[in-house]
Amino acid sequence: MSMDSAMQIPYCLREKEKLFALAYGIYTNRSGVLYKGKKAEPFPRLLRKSRLSAAVLLTVIGLYVVLMAVQGVDALGVAVLVIAGIYTAGLLRSQKTQQRNYAYALQRFMESGETEGVLHFDQRGITDVAASGKKNFFSWQDFRYCLLVGEGILFLFGQERDAVLMIDRSKEKEAALREILKAVDKEDTVRTVEVKGETT
């Protein structure tokens, strides 16, 4: 790595809730977005899709029960119903947990009140210095990806660092970030991610 002096990028977040919803959606579906080429979606939309899938599955189970009542019960049919029921219960429980976790994370993010600040980059990592003076440090060792997505730039870190860092996006900031990441041999971590439903 080679970074002769610390570099800085100021940021000002607008539409915090919208950016957070998108960042959380990417974070929870990072394997699909990063490795399978899926478009990014806000987390509430992903949750609605999951609930729709559960509703369809419950409908199919109900129809199957009616069919068995009319045509008779058999061991295979009962086994299929039990498996489908267990899967659906697990899916609904997972959705409830995801909704609770998202609501908690969003509340904490919105209550932080931090919309402006400066990112400081040096050989150790990234230091987020909010306008209030609050500091948060992220090491290059934990750093994984710099995502250019919609109106924001997201920094993803390893699973051991359960956090997403985001700033507003502009051509100037993109260029500065590419220069910084090149200086620390991480230029290959930059990804442009499309947002579903948005045209470029």
mmCIF file of N, CA, C and O in Angstrom, residues 6 27-28 57 65 72 108 127 134 157 164 170 194:
data_model
loop_
_atom_site.group_PDB
_atom_site.id
_atom_site.type_symbol
_atom_site.label_atom_id
_atom_site.label_comp_id
_atom_site.label_asym_id
_atom_site.label_seq_id
_atom_site.Cartn_x
_atom_site.Cartn_y
_atom_site.Cartn_z
ATOM 1 N N ALA A 6 -2.897 11.664 4.257
ATOM 2 C CA ALA A 6 -4.319 11.379 4.434
ATOM 3 C C ALA A 6 -5.136 12.199 3.438
ATOM 4 O O ALA A 6 -4.790 13.325 3.105
ATOM 5 N N TYR A 27 -27.112 -5.009 1.933
ATOM 6 C CA TYR A 27 -26.371 -5.728 2.982
ATOM 7 C C TYR A 27 -26.975 -7.109 3.240
ATOM 8 O O TYR A 27 -26.253 -8.099 3.377
ATOM 9 N N THR A 28 -28.312 -7.174 3.287
ATOM 10 C CA THR A 28 -28.960 -8.459 3.584
ATOM 11 C C THR A 28 -28.988 -9.394 2.377
ATOM 12 O O THR A 28 -29.210 -10.592 2.530
ATOM 13 N N LEU A 57 -47.605 -19.550 -0.834
ATOM 14 C CA LEU A 57 -47.356 -20.891 -0.315
ATOM 15 C C LEU A 57 -48.491 -21.349 0.604
ATOM 16 O O LEU A 57 -48.946 -22.493 0.533
ATOM 17 N N VAL A 65 -54.908 -29.098 1.019
ATOM 18 C CA VAL A 65 -55.717 -29.680 2.093
ATOM 19 C C VAL A 65 -57.132 -29.972 1.588
ATOM 20 O O VAL A 65 -57.703 -31.040 1.864
ATOM 21 N N GLY A 72 -59.235 -37.918 -0.571
ATOM 22 C CA GLY A 72 -58.735 -38.868 0.417
ATOM 23 C C GLY A 72 -57.321 -38.545 0.872
ATOM 24 O O GLY A 72 -56.524 -37.964 0.143
ATOM 25 N N ARG A 108 -32.247 3.638 14.933
ATOM 26 C CA ARG A 108 -30.940 4.086 15.433
ATOM 27 C C ARG A 108 -30.267 5.021 14.435
ATOM 28 O O ARG A 108 -29.678 6.039 14.811
ATOM 29 N N THR A 127 -11.738 6.850 8.564
ATOM 30 C CA THR A 127 -12.313 7.423 9.775
ATOM 31 C C THR A 127 -13.456 8.343 9.381
ATOM 32 O O THR A 127 -13.254 9.308 8.641
ATOM 33 N N LYS A 134 -18.313 13.244 16.323
ATOM 34 C CA LYS A 134 -18.278 11.801 16.604
ATOM 35 C C LYS A 134 -17.453 11.091 15.540
ATOM 36 O O LYS A 134 -17.595 11.344 14.352
ATOM 37 N N PHE A 157 -18.247 -3.988 4.578
ATOM 38 C CA PHE A 157 -17.149 -4.579 5.329
ATOM 39 C C PHE A 157 -17.432 -6.055 5.575
ATOM 40 O O PHE A 157 -18.517 -6.547 5.294
ATOM 41 N N VAL A 164 -22.440 -0.733 7.639
ATOM 42 C CA VAL A 164 -22.426 -0.204 6.280
ATOM 43 C C VAL A 164 -22.164 1.296 6.402
ATOM 44 O O VAL A 164 -22.819 1.985 7.176
ATOM 45 N N SER A 170 -21.323 11.628 -6.226
ATOM 46 C CA SER A 170 -21.092 12.614 -7.276
ATOM 47 C C SER A 170 -19.903 12.138 -8.102
ATOM 48 O O SER A 170 -19.126 11.282 -7.658
ATOM 49 N N GLU A 194 -26.726 -1.686 -10.138
ATOM 50 C CA GLU A 194 -27.982 -1.121 -10.635
ATOM 51 C C GLU A 194 -29.086 -1.283 -9.607
ATOM 52 O O GLU A 194 -29.113 -2.283 -8.866
#
